């Protein structure tokens, strides 16, 4: 194994001080151009790699941001990660990724580990099981910056980045009404999620404005598993007055519900139609995808959340008199298909 190339080793070969080498590697204008070029040339020839761990220890930081989310396999969250990583890596930080798998106890355990290991900041989207958020508050109370994104719990005072879900649900339901649908059902998410309540409020608001029926039988909550979605969609289809359209919690829920409809012999976008959230790219390959989907801009959410965390960490954020930064992106209804 070759000896590790260090700043001190480069300094010895050039007969200059280690501090001069360090500044030259950072292209500091206080060092003459001739010396900078000599240092950088030798560093390249020797394949010098900076020791970021040592550098971070010197400044009393870890250089690590943690991202805690429900499931990386969901396209929405993988796009969030893309937005985070691009900005964080460009600023010489490392990203540590953790999945709660939508389990409350696992989420608590992850945050406890992060607190013990003194990460510099946390980006968090809470698990669907989480109803008590003291573990989140404990992290904040320890002085660790936390940016909540997408699934944002209530009454937690910290930085937030999300999408206006209620507005998206309202626009989607209004659009279905304009298309002539009369019995619009809602396949909503689990109760603990604030975003489920936001979907419900937008849905009800649109129905009221268009004088469409508001019935408890048309609103079903699902736990986001295929089994529960299948059960709740079956209940809708076998009711005395089944829906002619469904607003689904997201594209994954819509796809499971569409499968049930096909098993009942229904033609999608003729006998029954769907609008959902997430705007998954894979739906472009379906013969009869949901008519439309709400784009929530996950990449932008990830990038904005990382931007806030970097600014807080470097103490250069202007909050305009506010204690925390809160960003709410505007959704877009993307029409994919029309009936007929």
Tab-separated table of C-alpha atoms in Angstrom:
chain	number	residue	atom	x	y	z
A	1	UNK	CA	0.000	0.000	0.000
A	2	UNK	CA	1.348	3.392	-0.970
A	3	UNK	CA	1.944	6.017	1.687
A	4	UNK	CA	-0.832	8.581	1.952
A	5	UNK	CA	0.041	11.907	0.357
A	6	UNK	CA	-0.411	14.717	2.907
A	7	UNK	CA	-0.180	18.485	2.951
A	8	UNK	CA	2.928	18.172	5.154
A	9	UNK	CA	4.550	15.866	2.579
A	10	UNK	CA	3.883	18.327	-0.237
A	11	UNK	CA	5.245	21.144	1.940
A	12	UNK	CA	8.477	19.238	2.596
A	13	UNK	CA	9.079	18.603	-1.099
A	14	UNK	CA	8.542	22.266	-1.972
A	15	UNK	CA	10.303	23.614	1.149
A	16	UNK	CA	7.323	25.722	2.163
A	17	UNK	CA	4.992	25.678	5.163
A	18	UNK	CA	1.937	23.352	5.360
A	19	UNK	CA	-0.323	26.402	5.797
A	20	UNK	CA	0.963	27.807	2.509
A	21	UNK	CA	0.203	24.488	0.790
A	22	UNK	CA	-3.309	24.452	2.285
A	23	UNK	CA	-4.057	27.965	1.063
A	24	UNK	CA	-2.536	27.251	-2.364
A	25	UNK	CA	-4.758	24.186	-2.776
A	26	UNK	CA	-7.759	26.422	-2.064
A	27	UNK	CA	-6.466	28.887	-4.698
A	28	UNK	CA	-6.158	31.591	-2.035
A	29	UNK	CA	-5.067	34.884	-3.692
A	30	UNK	CA	-2.841	35.620	-0.663
A	31	UNK	CA	-0.440	33.015	-2.105
A	32	UNK	CA	1.513	34.000	-5.218
A	33	UNK	CA	0.357	32.527	-8.504
A	34	UNK	CA	3.763	30.852	-8.998
A	35	UNK	CA	3.505	29.047	-5.657
A	36	UNK	CA	-0.132	28.092	-6.228
A	37	UNK	CA	0.709	26.565	-9.584
A	38	UNK	CA	3.676	24.655	-8.134
A	39	UNK	CA	1.623	23.253	-5.262
A	40	UNK	CA	-1.340	22.283	-7.440
A	41	UNK	CA	0.928	20.678	-10.055
A	42	UNK	CA	2.721	18.551	-7.452
A	43	UNK	CA	-0.555	17.646	-5.731
A	44	UNK	CA	-1.953	16.435	-9.050
A	45	UNK	CA	1.174	14.403	-9.854
A	46	UNK	CA	1.158	12.772	-6.420
A	47	UNK	CA	-2.640	12.180	-6.654
A	48	UNK	CA	-3.247	14.108	-3.440
A	49	UNK	CA	-6.743	13.621	-1.980
A	50	UNK	CA	-7.849	16.039	0.774
A	51	UNK	CA	-8.743	14.493	4.125
A	52	UNK	CA	-12.248	15.902	4.576
A	53	UNK	CA	-12.689	14.090	7.898
A	54	UNK	CA	-9.676	15.844	9.405
A	55	UNK	CA	-10.779	19.159	7.953
A	56	UNK	CA	-14.261	18.794	9.419
A	57	UNK	CA	-12.862	17.838	12.830
A	58	UNK	CA	-10.729	20.958	12.802
A	59	UNK	CA	-13.775	23.132	12.309
A	60	UNK	CA	-15.827	21.125	14.813
A	61	UNK	CA	-18.233	19.722	12.247
A	62	UNK	CA	-19.013	16.334	10.711
A	63	UNK	CA	-19.715	17.429	7.143
A	64	UNK	CA	-22.704	15.061	7.023
A	65	UNK	CA	-26.352	15.832	6.277
A	66	UNK	CA	-28.894	13.078	6.923
A	67	UNK	CA	-31.999	12.509	4.820
A	68	UNK	CA	-34.740	10.499	6.524
A	69	UNK	CA	-37.675	9.461	4.349
A	70	UNK	CA	-40.295	6.695	4.123
A	71	UNK	CA	-39.177	4.702	1.043
A	72	UNK	CA	-36.406	5.413	-1.444
A	73	UNK	CA	-38.065	3.052	-3.954
A	74	UNK	CA	-40.866	5.579	-4.474
A	75	UNK	CA	-40.063	7.758	-7.461
A	76	UNK	CA	-41.121	10.889	-5.578
A	77	UNK	CA	-38.521	10.389	-2.841
A	78	UNK	CA	-35.764	9.291	-5.214
A	79	UNK	CA	-36.280	12.578	-7.080
A	80	UNK	CA	-36.056	14.454	-3.776
A	81	UNK	CA	-32.698	12.754	-3.150
A	82	UNK	CA	-31.480	13.809	-6.603
A	83	UNK	CA	-32.254	17.422	-5.755
A	84	UNK	CA	-30.534	17.178	-2.373
A	85	UNK	CA	-27.393	15.401	-3.547
A	86	UNK	CA	-26.625	17.687	-6.453
A	87	UNK	CA	-26.442	20.762	-4.243
A	88	UNK	CA	-24.947	19.153	-1.132
A	89	UNK	CA	-22.100	17.416	-2.966
A	90	UNK	CA	-21.261	20.625	-4.805
A	91	UNK	CA	-20.692	22.177	-1.376
A	92	UNK	CA	-18.370	19.387	-0.142
A	93	UNK	CA	-20.887	17.781	2.206
A	94	UNK	CA	-21.836	14.111	2.455
A	95	UNK	CA	-25.394	12.752	2.398
A	96	UNK	CA	-26.394	9.867	4.681
A	97	UNK	CA	-29.701	8.264	3.659
A	98	UNK	CA	-32.106	6.540	6.061
A	99	UNK	CA	-35.473	4.889	5.394
A	100	UNK	CA	-38.166	4.727	8.061
A	101	UNK	CA	-40.245	2.306	5.949
A	102	UNK	CA	-43.196	4.334	7.277
A	103	UNK	CA	-42.660	2.925	10.789
A	104	UNK	CA	-42.870	5.261	13.795
A	105	UNK	CA	-40.482	3.305	16.040
A	106	UNK	CA	-37.890	3.022	13.283
A	107	UNK	CA	-38.104	6.763	12.655
A	108	UNK	CA	-37.550	7.455	16.371
A	109	UNK	CA	-34.544	5.117	16.416
A	110	UNK	CA	-33.002	6.777	13.359
A	111	UNK	CA	-33.307	10.278	14.820
A	112	UNK	CA	-31.798	9.096	18.110
A	113	UNK	CA	-28.804	7.673	16.233
A	114	UNK	CA	-28.399	10.902	14.269
A	115	UNK	CA	-28.477	12.979	17.442
A	116	UNK	CA	-25.810	10.771	19.044
A	117	UNK	CA	-23.576	11.025	15.973
A	118	UNK	CA	-23.952	14.815	15.757
A	119	UNK	CA	-24.875	15.182	12.107
A	120	UNK	CA	-24.815	18.782	10.900
A	121	UNK	CA	-28.415	18.783	9.764
A	122	UNK	CA	-31.426	16.593	8.993
A	123	UNK	CA	-33.916	16.587	6.119
A	124	UNK	CA	-37.019	14.704	7.259
A	125	UNK	CA	-40.253	13.457	5.704
A	126	UNK	CA	-42.219	11.726	8.466
A	127	UNK	CA	-43.538	8.158	8.464
A	128	UNK	CA	-47.229	7.491	7.889
A	129	UNK	CA	-47.455	5.891	11.374
A	130	UNK	CA	-46.087	8.947	13.162
A	131	UNK	CA	-48.627	10.822	15.275
A	132	UNK	CA	-46.382	11.949	18.131
A	133	UNK	CA	-43.455	14.122	17.066
A	134	UNK	CA	-41.540	14.631	20.309
A	135	UNK	CA	-38.572	12.804	18.782
A	136	UNK	CA	-38.430	15.482	16.076
A	137	UNK	CA	-38.655	18.263	18.645
A	138	UNK	CA	-35.906	16.610	20.715
A	139	UNK	CA	-33.574	16.780	17.719
A	140	UNK	CA	-34.353	20.462	17.206
A	141	UNK	CA	-33.868	21.166	20.934
A	142	UNK	CA	-30.357	19.688	20.682
A	143	UNK	CA	-29.501	22.455	18.236
A	144	UNK	CA	-29.431	20.243	15.136
A	145	UNK	CA	-31.014	22.067	12.160
A	146	UNK	CA	-34.051	20.192	10.803
A	147	UNK	CA	-35.820	20.851	7.505
A	148	UNK	CA	-39.157	19.082	7.144
A	149	UNK	CA	-40.215	18.298	3.579
A	150	UNK	CA	-43.346	16.944	1.846
A	151	UNK	CA	-44.871	15.157	4.857
A	152	UNK	CA	-44.776	17.998	7.339
A	153	UNK	CA	-46.228	17.380	10.826
A	154	UNK	CA	-48.227	20.126	12.569
A	155	UNK	CA	-47.004	22.330	15.415
A	156	UNK	CA	-43.286	21.741	14.835
A	157	UNK	CA	-41.461	25.057	14.561
A	158	UNK	CA	-38.631	24.544	12.123
A	159	UNK	CA	-37.774	25.014	8.444
A	160	UNK	CA	-40.243	23.516	5.958
A	161	UNK	CA	-40.446	22.833	2.218
A	162	UNK	CA	-43.573	21.404	0.660
A	163	UNK	CA	-46.161	21.622	-2.058
A	164	UNK	CA	-49.639	23.171	-1.759
A	165	UNK	CA	-51.491	19.844	-1.609
A	166	UNK	CA	-54.906	21.299	-0.764
A	167	UNK	CA	-54.753	23.513	-3.828
A	168	UNK	CA	-53.736	20.531	-5.958
A	169	UNK	CA	-56.665	18.419	-4.723
A	170	UNK	CA	-59.033	21.322	-5.313
A	171	UNK	CA	-57.834	21.876	-8.885
A	172	UNK	CA	-57.927	18.148	-9.682
A	173	UNK	CA	-61.503	17.772	-8.391
A	174	UNK	CA	-62.639	20.935	-10.199
A	175	UNK	CA	-61.101	19.617	-13.408
A	176	UNK	CA	-63.015	16.343	-13.071
A	177	UNK	CA	-66.227	18.301	-12.546
A	178	UNK	CA	-65.578	20.336	-15.707
A	179	UNK	CA	-65.097	17.077	-17.627
A	180	UNK	CA	-68.641	16.118	-16.645
A	181	UNK	CA	-68.057	13.627	-13.828
A	182	UNK	CA	-70.853	13.619	-11.242
A	183	UNK	CA	-69.826	11.080	-8.602
A	184	UNK	CA	-66.213	11.711	-7.671
A	185	UNK	CA	-64.692	9.470	-5.012
A	186	UNK	CA	-61.551	10.079	-2.955
A	187	UNK	CA	-59.050	7.316	-2.215
A	188	UNK	CA	-57.191	9.202	0.480
A	189	UNK	CA	-54.093	8.408	2.547
A	190	UNK	CA	-53.857	7.425	6.233
A	191	UNK	CA	-55.210	9.725	8.919
A	192	UNK	CA	-51.949	10.748	10.641
A	193	UNK	CA	-50.569	12.355	7.482
A	194	UNK	CA	-51.324	16.072	7.287
A	195	UNK	CA	-51.236	15.774	3.509
A	196	UNK	CA	-54.252	13.430	3.700
A	197	UNK	CA	-56.253	16.131	5.451
A	198	UNK	CA	-55.095	18.680	2.881
A	199	UNK	CA	-56.306	16.461	0.053
A	200	UNK	CA	-59.653	16.040	1.767
A	201	UNK	CA	-60.163	19.787	2.270
A	202	UNK	CA	-59.370	20.584	-1.352
A	203	UNK	CA	-61.663	17.805	-2.567
A	204	UNK	CA	-64.609	18.930	-0.404
A	205	UNK	CA	-64.153	22.584	-1.360
A	206	UNK	CA	-64.374	21.757	-5.064
A	207	UNK	CA	-67.446	19.532	-4.620
A	208	UNK	CA	-69.259	22.258	-2.700
A	209	UNK	CA	-68.553	24.858	-5.385
A	210	UNK	CA	-69.899	22.573	-8.127
A	211	UNK	CA	-72.894	21.292	-6.144
A	212	UNK	CA	-71.714	17.700	-6.450
A	213	UNK	CA	-72.687	15.025	-3.899
A	214	UNK	CA	-70.647	14.825	-0.710
A	215	UNK	CA	-71.038	11.332	0.681
A	216	UNK	CA	-69.048	9.501	3.319
A	217	UNK	CA	-69.348	6.371	1.176
A	218	UNK	CA	-67.344	8.083	-1.571
A	219	UNK	CA	-64.382	8.802	0.709
A	220	UNK	CA	-62.064	5.945	1.600
A	221	UNK	CA	-58.825	6.063	3.589
A	222	UNK	CA	-56.116	3.591	2.653
A	223	UNK	CA	-52.928	2.634	4.471
A	224	UNK	CA	-51.084	2.748	1.110
A	225	UNK	CA	-50.730	-1.056	0.895
A	226	UNK	CA	-52.012	-2.937	-2.158
A	227	UNK	CA	-54.234	-5.097	0.051
A	228	UNK	CA	-56.030	-2.145	1.637
A	229	UNK	CA	-56.335	-0.249	-1.652
A	230	UNK	CA	-57.888	-3.349	-3.238
A	231	UNK	CA	-60.362	-3.676	-0.390
A	232	UNK	CA	-61.423	-0.004	-0.424
A	233	UNK	CA	-61.699	0.195	-4.221
A	234	UNK	CA	-63.854	-2.946	-4.170
A	235	UNK	CA	-66.155	-1.273	-1.645
A	236	UNK	CA	-66.559	1.705	-3.970
A	237	UNK	CA	-67.319	-0.460	-7.008
A	238	UNK	CA	-69.832	-2.704	-5.229
A	239	UNK	CA	-71.820	0.115	-3.646
A	240	UNK	CA	-75.360	0.878	-4.843
A	241	UNK	CA	-74.138	4.041	-6.573
A	242	UNK	CA	-70.482	3.573	-7.586
A	243	UNK	CA	-68.293	6.539	-8.623
A	244	UNK	CA	-67.609	7.541	-12.202
A	245	UNK	CA	-64.259	9.097	-11.237
A	246	UNK	CA	-61.680	8.765	-8.442
A	247	UNK	CA	-59.155	11.211	-7.027
A	248	UNK	CA	-56.320	9.010	-5.722
A	249	UNK	CA	-53.739	9.838	-3.028
A	250	UNK	CA	-50.940	9.248	-5.543
A	251	UNK	CA	-50.175	7.379	-8.767
A	252	UNK	CA	-49.260	4.185	-6.913
A	253	UNK	CA	-52.692	4.130	-5.249
A	254	UNK	CA	-54.331	4.870	-8.604
A	255	UNK	CA	-52.496	1.999	-10.321
A	256	UNK	CA	-53.586	-0.516	-7.670
A	257	UNK	CA	-57.169	0.783	-7.895
A	258	UNK	CA	-57.125	0.599	-11.700
A	259	UNK	CA	-56.139	-3.077	-11.452
A	260	UNK	CA	-59.231	-3.740	-9.336
A	261	UNK	CA	-61.450	-1.946	-11.852
A	262	UNK	CA	-60.090	-4.073	-14.693
A	263	UNK	CA	-60.794	-7.238	-12.689
A	264	UNK	CA	-64.408	-6.070	-12.488
A	265	UNK	CA	-64.509	-5.723	-16.259
A	266	UNK	CA	-64.526	-1.919	-16.309
A	267	UNK	CA	-62.866	0.072	-19.084
A	268	UNK	CA	-60.524	2.707	-17.704
A	269	UNK	CA	-61.301	6.266	-18.845
A	270	UNK	CA	-64.667	5.099	-20.191
A	271	UNK	CA	-66.549	3.368	-17.372
A	272	UNK	CA	-64.451	4.975	-14.651
A	273	UNK	CA	-61.596	7.512	-14.648
A	274	UNK	CA	-58.792	8.535	-12.325
A	275	UNK	CA	-56.828	11.626	-11.383
A	276	UNK	CA	-53.973	11.337	-8.908
A	277	UNK	CA	-50.863	12.938	-7.396
A	278	UNK	CA	-47.118	12.506	-8.163
A	279	UNK	CA	-47.068	12.491	-11.993
A	280	UNK	CA	-44.926	9.343	-12.194
A	281	UNK	CA	-42.967	8.996	-15.460
A	282	UNK	CA	-43.883	5.299	-15.699
A	283	UNK	CA	-47.550	6.139	-16.359
A	284	UNK	CA	-46.510	7.299	-19.825
A	285	UNK	CA	-46.090	3.610	-20.711
A	286	UNK	CA	-49.633	2.625	-19.706
A	287	UNK	CA	-52.295	2.105	-22.341
A	288	UNK	CA	-54.888	3.882	-20.195
A	289	UNK	CA	-53.149	5.976	-17.523
A	290	UNK	CA	-54.983	8.266	-15.100
A	291	UNK	CA	-56.474	11.197	-17.001
A	292	UNK	CA	-54.310	13.672	-15.099
A	293	UNK	CA	-51.922	13.916	-12.172
A	294	UNK	CA	-50.752	16.649	-9.834
A	295	UNK	CA	-47.063	17.452	-10.288
A	296	UNK	CA	-45.526	18.156	-6.866
A	297	UNK	CA	-41.974	18.946	-8.069
A	298	UNK	CA	-39.987	16.595	-5.783
A	299	UNK	CA	-36.590	17.490	-7.298
A	300	UNK	CA	-37.193	21.173	-6.542
A	301	UNK	CA	-38.398	20.282	-3.023
A	302	UNK	CA	-35.155	18.394	-2.366
A	303	UNK	CA	-32.987	21.172	-3.758
A	304	UNK	CA	-34.795	23.896	-1.785
A	305	UNK	CA	-34.558	21.851	1.427
A	306	UNK	CA	-30.810	21.339	0.895
A	307	UNK	CA	-30.376	25.028	0.117
A	308	UNK	CA	-31.984	25.960	3.433
A	309	UNK	CA	-29.848	23.467	5.362
A	310	UNK	CA	-26.643	24.725	3.764
A	311	UNK	CA	-27.565	28.314	4.502
A	312	UNK	CA	-28.434	27.575	8.124
A	313	UNK	CA	-25.240	25.584	8.613
A	314	UNK	CA	-23.107	28.343	7.124
A	315	UNK	CA	-25.107	30.987	9.025
A	316	UNK	CA	-25.707	33.101	5.938
A	317	UNK	CA	-29.487	32.854	5.648
A	318	UNK	CA	-31.588	36.008	5.593
A	319	UNK	CA	-34.942	35.081	7.113
A	320	UNK	CA	-36.369	38.587	6.681
A	321	UNK	CA	-37.256	38.814	10.348
A	322	UNK	CA	-38.623	35.257	10.527
A	323	UNK	CA	-37.212	32.564	12.765
A	324	UNK	CA	-37.671	29.775	10.208
A	325	UNK	CA	-37.861	29.536	6.460
A	326	UNK	CA	-41.023	28.025	4.976
A	327	UNK	CA	-41.340	27.386	1.243
A	328	UNK	CA	-44.530	26.154	-0.395
A	329	UNK	CA	-44.244	25.208	-4.071
A	330	UNK	CA	-47.304	25.511	-6.291
A	331	UNK	CA	-48.639	22.259	-7.815
A	332	UNK	CA	-49.481	21.807	-11.475
A	333	UNK	CA	-52.296	19.692	-12.926
A	334	UNK	CA	-50.734	17.688	-15.770
A	335	UNK	CA	-53.381	16.360	-18.149
A	336	UNK	CA	-52.231	13.072	-19.668
A	337	UNK	CA	-55.282	11.768	-21.440
A	338	UNK	CA	-58.897	12.593	-22.255
A	339	UNK	CA	-61.883	10.304	-22.350
A	340	UNK	CA	-63.241	8.874	-25.528
